């Protein structure tokens, strides 16, 4: 099986739901949902994926690899995501977008 990187749009909600879909349109049905309140750890993954700016999101049932398009984007997402397993989420339902820009996209590795 060949793993390849595919461009995806990520949204993290305050209640811990991290969704990703093929584009930034809110009406697009997410391809997957990661419950960040159940994530065991978030780590850098450059040495595992051999791709710069990559992050591993380790949940009880799977590991999801994502990467930013630049070091600043990856660092921003890493800092947001690494804090979530420690905080175990909140109960609001607001979305987190990097810098308020609709152009920020992380990439998810397809398995």
mmCIF file of N, CA, C and O in Angstrom:
data_model
loop_
_atom_site.group_PDB
_atom_site.id
_atom_site.type_symbol
_atom_site.label_atom_id
_atom_site.label_comp_id
_atom_site.label_asym_id
_atom_site.label_seq_id
_atom_site.Cartn_x
_atom_site.Cartn_y
_atom_site.Cartn_z
ATOM 1 N N UNK A 1 0.836 -1.168 0.000
ATOM 2 C CA UNK A 1 0.000 0.000 0.000
ATOM 3 C C UNK A 1 0.890 1.243 0.000
ATOM 4 O O UNK A 1 1.821 1.347 0.778
ATOM 5 N N UNK A 2 0.569 2.184 -0.856
ATOM 6 C CA UNK A 2 1.318 3.429 -0.948
ATOM 7 C C UNK A 2 0.547 4.521 -0.219
ATOM 8 O O UNK A 2 -0.634 4.736 -0.471
ATOM 9 N N UNK A 3 1.210 5.182 0.712
ATOM 10 C CA UNK A 3 0.600 6.317 1.391
ATOM 11 C C UNK A 3 0.929 7.576 0.621
ATOM 12 O O UNK A 3 2.053 7.742 0.146
ATOM 13 N N UNK A 4 -0.048 8.448 0.505
ATOM 14 C CA UNK A 4 0.204 9.710 -0.169
ATOM 15 C C UNK A 4 -0.498 10.820 0.594
ATOM 16 O O UNK A 4 -1.458 10.592 1.316
ATOM 17 N N UNK A 5 0.003 12.022 0.423
ATOM 18 C CA UNK A 5 -0.547 13.179 1.102
ATOM 19 C C UNK A 5 -1.630 13.799 0.233
ATOM 20 O O UNK A 5 -1.460 13.931 -0.972
ATOM 21 N N UNK A 6 -2.729 14.155 0.863
ATOM 22 C CA UNK A 6 -3.828 14.811 0.170
ATOM 23 C C UNK A 6 -4.180 16.092 0.911
ATOM 24 O O UNK A 6 -4.223 16.110 2.139
ATOM 25 N N UNK A 7 -4.440 17.151 0.163
ATOM 26 C CA UNK A 7 -4.790 18.437 0.760
ATOM 27 C C UNK A 7 -6.182 18.338 1.389
ATOM 28 O O UNK A 7 -7.121 17.868 0.767
ATOM 29 N N UNK A 8 -6.292 18.780 2.655
ATOM 30 C CA UNK A 8 -7.555 18.765 3.386
ATOM 31 C C UNK A 8 -7.709 20.060 4.178
ATOM 32 O O UNK A 8 -6.732 20.680 4.572
ATOM 33 N N UNK A 9 -8.945 20.440 4.449
ATOM 34 C CA UNK A 9 -9.284 21.625 5.231
ATOM 35 C C UNK A 9 -9.686 21.167 6.630
ATOM 36 O O UNK A 9 -10.613 20.374 6.781
ATOM 37 N N UNK A 10 -8.985 21.668 7.653
ATOM 38 C CA UNK A 10 -9.236 21.260 9.031
ATOM 39 C C UNK A 10 -9.946 22.360 9.814
ATOM 40 O O UNK A 10 -9.645 23.538 9.653
ATOM 41 N N UNK A 11 -10.871 21.950 10.683
ATOM 42 C CA UNK A 11 -11.543 22.863 11.602
ATOM 43 C C UNK A 11 -11.567 22.182 12.965
ATOM 44 O O UNK A 11 -11.971 21.024 13.084
ATOM 45 N N UNK A 12 -11.125 22.915 13.990
ATOM 46 C CA UNK A 12 -11.165 22.409 15.360
ATOM 47 C C UNK A 12 -12.219 23.192 16.120
ATOM 48 O O UNK A 12 -12.150 24.419 16.204
ATOM 49 N N UNK A 13 -13.198 22.485 16.667
ATOM 50 C CA UNK A 13 -14.258 23.113 17.447
ATOM 51 C C UNK A 13 -13.886 23.085 18.919
ATOM 52 O O UNK A 13 -13.138 22.216 19.369
ATOM 53 N N UNK A 14 -14.424 24.038 19.681
ATOM 54 C CA UNK A 14 -14.095 24.140 21.098
ATOM 55 C C UNK A 14 -14.450 22.890 21.896
ATOM 56 O O UNK A 14 -13.878 22.645 22.948
ATOM 57 N N UNK A 15 -15.394 22.102 21.419
ATOM 58 C CA UNK A 15 -15.768 20.892 22.157
ATOM 59 C C UNK A 15 -14.837 19.719 21.866
ATOM 60 O O UNK A 15 -15.027 18.620 22.352
ATOM 61 N N UNK A 16 -13.791 19.952 21.048
ATOM 62 C CA UNK A 16 -12.792 18.921 20.800
ATOM 63 C C UNK A 16 -12.956 18.168 19.504
ATOM 64 O O UNK A 16 -12.172 17.272 19.210
ATOM 65 N N UNK A 17 -13.925 18.524 18.713
ATOM 66 C CA UNK A 17 -14.116 17.842 17.435
ATOM 67 C C UNK A 17 -13.219 18.488 16.379
ATOM 68 O O UNK A 17 -13.326 19.671 16.096
ATOM 69 N N UNK A 18 -12.311 17.685 15.831
ATOM 70 C CA UNK A 18 -11.438 18.119 14.747
ATOM 71 C C UNK A 18 -11.952 17.445 13.479
ATOM 72 O O UNK A 18 -11.965 16.217 13.389
ATOM 73 N N UNK A 19 -12.409 18.240 12.527
ATOM 74 C CA UNK A 19 -12.948 17.677 11.291
ATOM 75 C C UNK A 19 -12.034 18.033 10.141
ATOM 76 O O UNK A 19 -11.307 19.027 10.183
ATOM 77 N N UNK A 20 -12.058 17.191 9.110
ATOM 78 C CA UNK A 20 -11.375 17.580 7.892
ATOM 79 C C UNK A 20 -12.180 17.167 6.677
ATOM 80 O O UNK A 20 -12.886 16.174 6.676
ATOM 81 N N UNK A 21 -12.102 18.035 5.669
ATOM 82 C CA UNK A 21 -12.857 17.832 4.433
ATOM 83 C C UNK A 21 -12.017 18.301 3.246
ATOM 84 O O UNK A 21 -10.918 18.829 3.415
ATOM 85 N N UNK A 22 -12.545 18.110 2.062
ATOM 86 C CA UNK A 22 -11.786 18.394 0.842
ATOM 87 C C UNK A 22 -11.683 19.877 0.524
ATOM 88 O O UNK A 22 -10.836 20.277 -0.271
ATOM 89 N N UNK A 23 -12.539 20.718 1.119
ATOM 90 C CA UNK A 23 -12.456 22.158 0.855
ATOM 91 C C UNK A 23 -12.904 22.946 2.078
ATOM 92 O O UNK A 23 -13.305 22.378 3.087
ATOM 93 N N UNK A 24 -12.821 24.250 1.979
ATOM 94 C CA UNK A 24 -13.106 25.121 3.110
ATOM 95 C C UNK A 24 -14.572 25.510 3.242
ATOM 96 O O UNK A 24 -14.936 26.274 4.131
ATOM 97 N N UNK A 25 -15.439 24.998 2.400
ATOM 98 C CA UNK A 25 -16.847 25.364 2.441
ATOM 99 C C UNK A 25 -17.549 24.690 3.613
ATOM 100 O O UNK A 25 -17.493 23.461 3.751
ATOM 101 N N UNK A 26 -18.241 25.472 4.455
ATOM 102 C CA UNK A 26 -18.901 24.906 5.642
ATOM 103 C C UNK A 26 -19.938 23.828 5.325
ATOM 104 O O UNK A 26 -20.171 22.932 6.126
ATOM 105 N N UNK A 27 -20.542 23.890 4.155
ATOM 106 C CA UNK A 27 -21.572 22.896 3.817
ATOM 107 C C UNK A 27 -20.993 21.554 3.359
ATOM 108 O O UNK A 27 -21.714 20.565 3.237
ATOM 109 N N UNK A 28 -19.681 21.500 3.118
ATOM 110 C CA UNK A 28 -19.043 20.250 2.716
ATOM 111 C C UNK A 28 -19.049 19.274 3.893
ATOM 112 O O UNK A 28 -18.657 19.617 5.004
ATOM 113 N N UNK A 29 -19.505 18.070 3.642
ATOM 114 C CA UNK A 29 -19.544 17.046 4.689
ATOM 115 C C UNK A 29 -18.109 16.609 4.995
ATOM 116 O O UNK A 29 -17.354 16.258 4.083
ATOM 117 N N UNK A 30 -17.716 16.616 6.281
ATOM 118 C CA UNK A 30 -16.353 16.204 6.631
ATOM 119 C C UNK A 30 -16.070 14.758 6.228
ATOM 120 O O UNK A 30 -16.943 13.900 6.319
ATOM 121 N N UNK A 31 -14.843 14.508 5.809
ATOM 122 C CA UNK A 31 -14.422 13.150 5.476
ATOM 123 C C UNK A 31 -14.154 12.340 6.730
ATOM 124 O O UNK A 31 -14.283 11.122 6.721
ATOM 125 N N UNK A 32 -13.740 13.024 7.776
ATOM 126 C CA UNK A 32 -13.444 12.332 9.032
ATOM 127 C C UNK A 32 -13.550 13.307 10.194
ATOM 128 O O UNK A 32 -13.465 14.523 10.018
ATOM 129 N N UNK A 33 -13.728 12.733 11.370
ATOM 130 C CA UNK A 33 -13.807 13.506 12.608
ATOM 131 C C UNK A 33 -12.885 12.839 13.620
ATOM 132 O O UNK A 33 -12.915 11.620 13.796
ATOM 133 N N UNK A 34 -12.052 13.639 14.264
ATOM 134 C CA UNK A 34 -11.174 13.149 15.325
ATOM 135 C C UNK A 34 -11.644 13.806 16.618
ATOM 136 O O UNK A 34 -11.748 15.035 16.687
ATOM 137 N N UNK A 35 -11.939 13.002 17.614
ATOM 138 C CA UNK A 35 -12.346 13.526 18.918
ATOM 139 C C UNK A 35 -11.073 13.826 19.712
ATOM 140 O O UNK A 35 -10.447 12.930 20.278
ATOM 141 N N UNK A 36 -10.712 15.097 19.747
ATOM 142 C CA UNK A 36 -9.462 15.489 20.401
ATOM 143 C C UNK A 36 -9.497 15.266 21.912
ATOM 144 O O UNK A 36 -8.458 15.192 22.541
ATOM 145 N N UNK A 37 -10.683 15.121 22.485
ATOM 146 C CA UNK A 37 -10.756 14.847 23.925
ATOM 147 C C UNK A 37 -10.324 13.422 24.240
ATOM 148 O O UNK A 37 -10.042 13.097 25.388
ATOM 149 N N UNK A 38 -10.256 12.558 23.219
ATOM 150 C CA UNK A 38 -9.821 11.176 23.419
ATOM 151 C C UNK A 38 -8.407 10.915 22.904
ATOM 152 O O UNK A 38 -7.893 9.805 23.035
ATOM 153 N N UNK A 39 -7.798 11.932 22.326
ATOM 154 C CA UNK A 39 -6.445 11.785 21.776
ATOM 155 C C UNK A 39 -5.456 11.567 22.914
ATOM 156 O O UNK A 39 -5.508 12.235 23.947
ATOM 157 N N UNK A 40 -4.558 10.622 22.711
ATOM 158 C CA UNK A 40 -3.555 10.286 23.722
ATOM 159 C C UNK A 40 -2.383 11.247 23.687
ATOM 160 O O UNK A 40 -1.860 11.639 24.725
ATOM 161 N N UNK A 41 -1.942 11.612 22.465
ATOM 162 C CA UNK A 41 -0.849 12.571 22.344
ATOM 163 C C UNK A 41 -0.787 13.149 20.945
ATOM 164 O O UNK A 41 -1.276 12.563 19.987
ATOM 165 N N UNK A 42 -0.163 14.314 20.872
ATOM 166 C CA UNK A 42 0.110 14.983 19.603
ATOM 167 C C UNK A 42 1.612 15.241 19.593
ATOM 168 O O UNK A 42 2.149 15.845 20.521
ATOM 169 N N UNK A 43 2.293 14.739 18.563
ATOM 170 C CA UNK A 43 3.749 14.866 18.492
ATOM 171 C C UNK A 43 4.174 15.279 17.087
ATOM 172 O O UNK A 43 3.415 15.119 16.130
ATOM 173 N N UNK A 44 5.400 15.767 16.983
ATOM 174 C CA UNK A 44 5.946 16.005 15.654
ATOM 175 C C UNK A 44 6.215 14.645 15.025
ATOM 176 O O UNK A 44 6.467 13.664 15.719
ATOM 177 N N UNK A 45 6.146 14.592 13.704
ATOM 178 C CA UNK A 45 6.272 13.293 13.040
ATOM 179 C C UNK A 45 7.228 13.312 11.853
ATOM 180 O O UNK A 45 7.215 12.406 11.027
ATOM 181 N N UNK A 46 8.065 14.331 11.773
ATOM 182 C CA UNK A 46 8.994 14.439 10.643
ATOM 183 C C UNK A 46 9.843 13.176 10.466
ATOM 184 O O UNK A 46 10.040 12.694 9.353
ATOM 185 N N UNK A 47 10.317 12.622 11.581
ATOM 186 C CA UNK A 47 11.190 11.443 11.490
ATOM 187 C C UNK A 47 10.419 10.185 11.082
ATOM 188 O O UNK A 47 10.991 9.266 10.513
ATOM 189 N N UNK A 48 9.122 10.155 11.346
ATOM 190 C CA UNK A 48 8.301 8.998 10.983
ATOM 191 C C UNK A 48 7.864 9.075 9.519
ATOM 192 O O UNK A 48 7.914 8.093 8.791
ATOM 193 N N UNK A 49 7.432 10.271 9.101
ATOM 194 C CA UNK A 49 6.862 10.436 7.755
ATOM 195 C C UNK A 49 7.900 10.820 6.709
ATOM 196 O O UNK A 49 7.630 10.740 5.521
ATOM 197 N N UNK A 50 9.055 11.285 7.165
ATOM 198 C CA UNK A 50 10.096 11.832 6.279
ATOM 199 C C UNK A 50 9.612 13.074 5.536
ATOM 200 O O UNK A 50 10.119 13.406 4.475
ATOM 201 N N UNK A 51 8.613 13.735 6.096
ATOM 202 C CA UNK A 51 8.097 14.977 5.529
ATOM 203 C C UNK A 51 8.242 16.081 6.562
ATOM 204 O O UNK A 51 7.830 15.911 7.713
ATOM 205 N N UNK A 52 8.813 17.217 6.164
ATOM 206 C CA UNK A 52 8.918 18.328 7.121
ATOM 207 C C UNK A 52 7.529 18.855 7.471
ATOM 208 O O UNK A 52 6.595 18.740 6.682
ATOM 209 N N UNK A 53 7.403 19.397 8.643
ATOM 210 C CA UNK A 53 6.175 20.034 9.132
ATOM 211 C C UNK A 53 5.044 19.038 9.408
ATOM 212 O O UNK A 53 3.882 19.409 9.378
ATOM 213 N N UNK A 54 5.347 17.769 9.662
ATOM 214 C CA UNK A 54 4.290 16.788 9.887
ATOM 215 C C UNK A 54 4.042 16.574 11.381
ATOM 216 O O UNK A 54 4.931 16.732 12.214
ATOM 217 N N UNK A 55 2.798 16.197 11.675
ATOM 218 C CA UNK A 55 2.322 16.017 13.050
ATOM 219 C C UNK A 55 1.594 14.676 13.129
ATOM 220 O O UNK A 55 0.846 14.322 12.211
ATOM 221 N N UNK A 56 1.784 13.957 14.225
ATOM 222 C CA UNK A 56 1.050 12.709 14.483
ATOM 223 C C UNK A 56 0.017 12.977 15.567
ATOM 224 O O UNK A 56 0.345 13.485 16.637
ATOM 225 N N UNK A 57 -1.242 12.634 15.272
ATOM 226 C CA UNK A 57 -2.329 12.742 16.237
ATOM 227 C C UNK A 57 -2.694 11.303 16.615
ATOM 228 O O UNK A 57 -3.259 10.573 15.804
ATOM 229 N N UNK A 58 -2.333 10.902 17.838
ATOM 230 C CA UNK A 58 -2.516 9.517 18.272
ATOM 231 C C UNK A 58 -3.775 9.378 19.115
ATOM 232 O O UNK A 58 -3.860 9.910 20.220
ATOM 233 N N UNK A 59 -4.744 8.664 18.562
ATOM 234 C CA UNK A 59 -5.995 8.349 19.255
ATOM 235 C C UNK A 59 -5.957 6.870 19.625
ATOM 236 O O UNK A 59 -5.099 6.130 19.144
ATOM 237 N N UNK A 60 -6.874 6.419 20.477
ATOM 238 C CA UNK A 60 -6.865 5.004 20.864
ATOM 239 C C UNK A 60 -6.995 4.038 19.682
ATOM 240 O O UNK A 60 -6.435 2.944 19.719
ATOM 241 N N UNK A 61 -7.698 4.442 18.635
ATOM 242 C CA UNK A 61 -7.961 3.523 17.527
ATOM 243 C C UNK A 61 -7.119 3.752 16.280
ATOM 244 O O UNK A 61 -7.121 2.921 15.381
ATOM 245 N N UNK A 62 -6.379 4.873 16.205
ATOM 246 C CA UNK A 62 -5.566 5.121 15.013
ATOM 247 C C UNK A 62 -4.632 6.308 15.224
ATOM 248 O O UNK A 62 -4.801 7.092 16.152
ATOM 249 N N UNK A 63 -3.665 6.410 14.324
ATOM 250 C CA UNK A 63 -2.776 7.564 14.283
ATOM 251 C C UNK A 63 -3.045 8.284 12.968
ATOM 252 O O UNK A 63 -3.037 7.663 11.904
ATOM 253 N N UNK A 64 -3.291 9.575 13.056
ATOM 254 C CA UNK A 64 -3.511 10.386 11.866
ATOM 255 C C UNK A 64 -2.315 11.311 11.702
ATOM 256 O O UNK A 64 -1.916 11.986 12.651
ATOM 257 N N UNK A 65 -1.745 11.314 10.514
ATOM 258 C CA UNK A 65 -0.625 12.185 10.225
ATOM 259 C C UNK A 65 -1.115 13.363 9.399
ATOM 260 O O UNK A 65 -1.829 13.179 8.418
ATOM 261 N N UNK A 66 -0.717 14.565 9.821
ATOM 262 C CA UNK A 66 -1.043 15.780 9.081
ATOM 263 C C UNK A 66 0.232 16.589 8.928
ATOM 264 O O UNK A 66 1.207 16.380 9.664
ATOM 265 N N UNK A 67 0.228 17.491 7.961
ATOM 266 C CA UNK A 67 1.385 18.374 7.829
ATOM 267 C C UNK A 67 0.923 19.720 7.322
ATOM 268 O O UNK A 67 -0.052 19.831 6.579
ATOM 269 N N UNK A 68 1.639 20.729 7.746
ATOM 270 C CA UNK A 68 1.360 22.082 7.289
ATOM 271 C C UNK A 68 2.091 22.352 5.984
ATOM 272 O O UNK A 68 2.974 21.595 5.576
ATOM 273 N N UNK A 69 1.711 23.432 5.351
ATOM 274 C CA UNK A 69 2.357 23.800 4.094
ATOM 275 C C UNK A 69 3.630 24.604 4.322
ATOM 276 O O UNK A 69 4.403 24.802 3.394
ATOM 277 N N UNK A 70 3.849 25.063 5.569
ATOM 278 C CA UNK A 70 5.056 25.818 5.907
ATOM 279 C C UNK A 70 5.323 25.628 7.404
ATOM 280 O O UNK A 70 4.447 25.177 8.142
ATOM 281 N N UNK A 71 6.520 25.970 7.871
ATOM 282 C CA UNK A 71 6.844 25.775 9.289
ATOM 283 C C UNK A 71 5.914 26.546 10.234
ATOM 284 O O UNK A 71 5.520 26.030 11.276
ATOM 285 N N UNK A 72 5.544 27.769 9.863
ATOM 286 C CA UNK A 72 4.699 28.589 10.728
ATOM 287 C C UNK A 72 3.303 27.977 10.891
ATOM 288 O O UNK A 72 2.759 27.940 11.992
ATOM 289 N N UNK A 73 2.743 27.492 9.809
ATOM 290 C CA UNK A 73 1.422 26.872 9.865
ATOM 291 C C UNK A 73 1.454 25.600 10.708
ATOM 292 O O UNK A 73 0.587 25.376 11.557
ATOM 293 N N UNK A 74 2.460 24.782 10.494
ATOM 294 C CA UNK A 74 2.589 23.541 11.243
ATOM 295 C C UNK A 74 2.756 23.832 12.738
ATOM 296 O O UNK A 74 2.135 23.177 13.580
ATOM 297 N N UNK A 75 3.578 24.812 13.068
ATOM 298 C CA UNK A 75 3.810 25.166 14.466
ATOM 299 C C UNK A 75 2.521 25.679 15.108
ATOM 300 O O UNK A 75 2.202 25.332 16.240
ATOM 301 N N UNK A 76 1.763 26.500 14.375
ATOM 302 C CA UNK A 76 0.509 27.026 14.900
ATOM 303 C C UNK A 76 -0.447 25.886 15.225
ATOM 304 O O UNK A 76 -0.990 25.817 16.321
ATOM 305 N N UNK A 77 -0.660 24.970 14.277
ATOM 306 C CA UNK A 77 -1.557 23.834 14.507
ATOM 307 C C UNK A 77 -1.035 22.929 15.617
ATOM 308 O O UNK A 77 -1.793 22.452 16.451
ATOM 309 N N UNK A 78 0.266 22.679 15.625
ATOM 310 C CA UNK A 78 0.841 21.831 16.669
ATOM 311 C C UNK A 78 0.529 22.403 18.046
ATOM 312 O O UNK A 78 0.079 21.684 18.943
ATOM 313 N N UNK A 79 0.765 23.704 18.240
ATOM 314 C CA UNK A 79 0.528 24.342 19.529
ATOM 315 C C UNK A 79 -0.942 24.268 19.944
ATOM 316 O O UNK A 79 -1.251 24.069 21.116
ATOM 317 N N UNK A 80 -1.845 24.411 18.989
ATOM 318 C CA UNK A 80 -3.278 24.312 19.290
ATOM 319 C C UNK A 80 -3.646 22.867 19.631
ATOM 320 O O UNK A 80 -4.323 22.601 20.623
ATOM 321 N N UNK A 81 -3.183 21.919 18.815
ATOM 322 C CA UNK A 81 -3.574 20.517 18.988
ATOM 323 C C UNK A 81 -2.933 19.870 20.215
ATOM 324 O O UNK A 81 -3.563 19.055 20.892
ATOM 325 N N UNK A 82 -1.683 20.200 20.513
ATOM 326 C CA UNK A 82 -0.991 19.568 21.647
ATOM 327 C C UNK A 82 -1.636 19.961 22.968
ATOM 328 O O UNK A 82 -1.607 19.187 23.936
ATOM 329 N N UNK A 83 -2.262 21.115 23.027
ATOM 330 C CA UNK A 83 -2.898 21.567 24.267
ATOM 331 C C UNK A 83 -4.220 20.854 24.520
ATOM 332 O O UNK A 83 -4.653 20.739 25.665
ATOM 333 N N UNK A 84 -4.854 20.347 23.485
ATOM 334 C CA UNK A 84 -6.194 19.798 23.647
ATOM 335 C C UNK A 84 -6.269 18.538 24.489
ATOM 336 O O UNK A 84 -7.127 18.443 25.368
ATOM 337 N N UNK A 85 -5.419 17.530 24.274
ATOM 338 C CA UNK A 85 -5.518 16.333 25.134
ATOM 339 C C UNK A 85 -5.330 16.662 26.614
ATOM 340 O O UNK A 85 -5.868 15.989 27.479
ATOM 341 N N UNK A 86 -4.585 17.726 26.904
ATOM 342 C CA UNK A 86 -4.348 18.115 28.294
ATOM 343 C C UNK A 86 -5.567 18.818 28.892
ATOM 344 O O UNK A 86 -5.879 18.661 30.051
ATOM 345 N N UNK A 87 -6.264 19.600 28.054
ATOM 346 C CA UNK A 87 -7.406 20.363 28.559
ATOM 347 C C UNK A 87 -8.689 19.546 28.547
ATOM 348 O O UNK A 87 -9.654 19.888 29.207
ATOM 349 N N UNK A 88 -8.723 18.477 27.746
ATOM 350 C CA UNK A 88 -9.893 17.608 27.580
ATOM 351 C C UNK A 88 -11.116 18.373 27.086
ATOM 352 O O UNK A 88 -12.238 17.995 27.311
ATOM 353 N N UNK A 89 -10.868 19.473 26.385
ATOM 354 C CA UNK A 89 -11.953 20.165 25.689
ATOM 355 C C UNK A 89 -12.799 21.050 26.567
ATOM 356 O O UNK A 89 -12.636 21.136 27.760
ATOM 357 N N UNK A 90 -13.690 21.734 25.899
ATOM 358 C CA UNK A 90 -14.647 22.614 26.558
ATOM 359 C C UNK A 90 -16.026 22.188 26.093
ATOM 360 O O UNK A 90 -16.166 21.239 25.360
ATOM 361 N N UNK A 91 -17.030 22.910 26.498
ATOM 362 C CA UNK A 91 -18.376 22.504 26.123
ATOM 363 C C UNK A 91 -19.041 23.457 25.149
ATOM 364 O O UNK A 91 -20.208 23.295 24.842
ATOM 365 N N UNK A 92 -18.317 24.436 24.653
ATOM 366 C CA UNK A 92 -18.859 25.345 23.650
ATOM 367 C C UNK A 92 -18.727 24.701 22.279
ATOM 368 O O UNK A 92 -18.086 23.677 22.119
ATOM 369 N N UNK A 93 -19.276 25.357 21.289
ATOM 370 C CA UNK A 93 -19.170 24.850 19.922
ATOM 371 C C UNK A 93 -18.777 26.010 19.004
ATOM 372 O O UNK A 93 -19.572 26.545 18.261
ATOM 373 N N UNK A 94 -17.535 26.431 19.094
ATOM 374 C CA UNK A 94 -16.996 27.461 18.223
ATOM 375 C C UNK A 94 -15.856 26.852 17.428
ATOM 376 O O UNK A 94 -15.212 25.921 17.874
ATOM 377 N N UNK A 95 -15.595 27.407 16.266
ATOM 378 C CA UNK A 95 -14.539 26.878 15.402
ATOM 379 C C UNK A 95 -13.259 27.672 15.563
ATOM 380 O O UNK A 95 -13.292 28.878 15.760
ATOM 381 N N UNK A 96 -12.124 26.989 15.438
ATOM 382 C CA UNK A 96 -10.822 27.629 15.442
ATOM 383 C C UNK A 96 -10.272 27.598 14.031
ATOM 384 O O UNK A 96 -10.131 26.538 13.436
ATOM 385 N N UNK A 97 -9.989 28.777 13.498
ATOM 386 C CA UNK A 97 -9.376 28.898 12.180
ATOM 387 C C UNK A 97 -8.057 29.623 12.359
ATOM 388 O O UNK A 97 -7.986 30.602 13.093
ATOM 389 N N UNK A 98 -7.002 29.179 11.725
ATOM 390 C CA UNK A 98 -5.708 29.839 11.873
ATOM 391 C C UNK A 98 -5.727 31.248 11.311
ATOM 392 O O UNK A 98 -5.969 31.440 10.136
ATOM 393 N N UNK A 99 -5.513 32.220 12.162
ATOM 394 C CA UNK A 99 -5.402 33.609 11.728
ATOM 395 C C UNK A 99 -6.639 34.160 11.046
ATOM 396 O O UNK A 99 -6.583 35.207 10.430
ATOM 397 N N UNK A 100 -7.751 33.450 11.122
ATOM 398 C CA UNK A 100 -8.964 33.916 10.478
ATOM 399 C C UNK A 100 -8.925 33.859 8.969
ATOM 400 O O UNK A 100 -9.764 34.417 8.282
ATOM 401 N N UNK A 101 -7.921 33.192 8.430
ATOM 402 C CA UNK A 101 -7.769 33.136 6.979
ATOM 403 C C UNK A 101 -8.377 31.853 6.433
ATOM 404 O O UNK A 101 -8.159 30.778 6.956
ATOM 405 N N UNK A 102 -9.125 32.003 5.353
ATOM 406 C CA UNK A 102 -9.760 30.848 4.727
ATOM 407 C C UNK A 102 -8.795 30.091 3.826
ATOM 408 O O UNK A 102 -9.164 29.137 3.187
ATOM 409 N N UNK A 103 -7.539 30.523 3.782
ATOM 410 C CA UNK A 103 -6.584 29.881 2.883
ATOM 411 C C UNK A 103 -5.708 28.856 3.587
ATOM 412 O O UNK A 103 -4.960 28.158 2.939
ATOM 413 N N UNK A 104 -5.770 28.773 4.901
ATOM 414 C CA UNK A 104 -4.912 27.837 5.620
ATOM 415 C C UNK A 104 -5.444 26.423 5.476
ATOM 416 O O UNK A 104 -6.591 26.147 5.767
ATOM 417 N N UNK A 105 -4.590 25.531 5.032
ATOM 418 C CA UNK A 105 -4.978 24.145 4.798
ATOM 419 C C UNK A 105 -3.885 23.245 5.353
ATOM 420 O O UNK A 105 -2.713 23.477 5.127
ATOM 421 N N UNK A 106 -4.273 22.231 6.094
ATOM 422 C CA UNK A 106 -3.339 21.184 6.478
ATOM 423 C C UNK A 106 -3.545 20.024 5.527
ATOM 424 O O UNK A 106 -4.568 19.904 4.877
ATOM 425 N N UNK A 107 -2.591 19.153 5.468
ATOM 426 C CA UNK A 107 -2.695 17.993 4.594
ATOM 427 C C UNK A 107 -2.740 16.742 5.442
ATOM 428 O O UNK A 107 -2.006 16.620 6.410
ATOM 429 N N UNK A 108 -3.618 15.827 5.086
ATOM 430 C CA UNK A 108 -3.743 14.561 5.807
ATOM 431 C C UNK A 108 -3.178 13.445 4.955
ATOM 432 O O UNK A 108 -3.340 13.438 3.744
ATOM 433 N N UNK A 109 -2.502 12.528 5.601
ATOM 434 C CA UNK A 109 -1.945 11.397 4.872
ATOM 435 C C UNK A 109 -3.002 10.325 4.734
ATOM 436 O O UNK A 109 -3.597 9.889 5.694
ATOM 437 N N UNK A 110 -3.242 9.917 3.518
ATOM 438 C CA UNK A 110 -4.222 8.876 3.213
ATOM 439 C C UNK A 110 -3.598 7.518 3.474
ATOM 440 O O UNK A 110 -2.453 7.280 3.135
ATOM 441 N N UNK A 111 -4.376 6.633 4.082
ATOM 442 C CA UNK A 111 -3.839 5.292 4.361
ATOM 443 C C UNK A 111 -4.376 4.282 3.406
ATOM 444 O O UNK A 111 -5.396 4.348 2.857
#
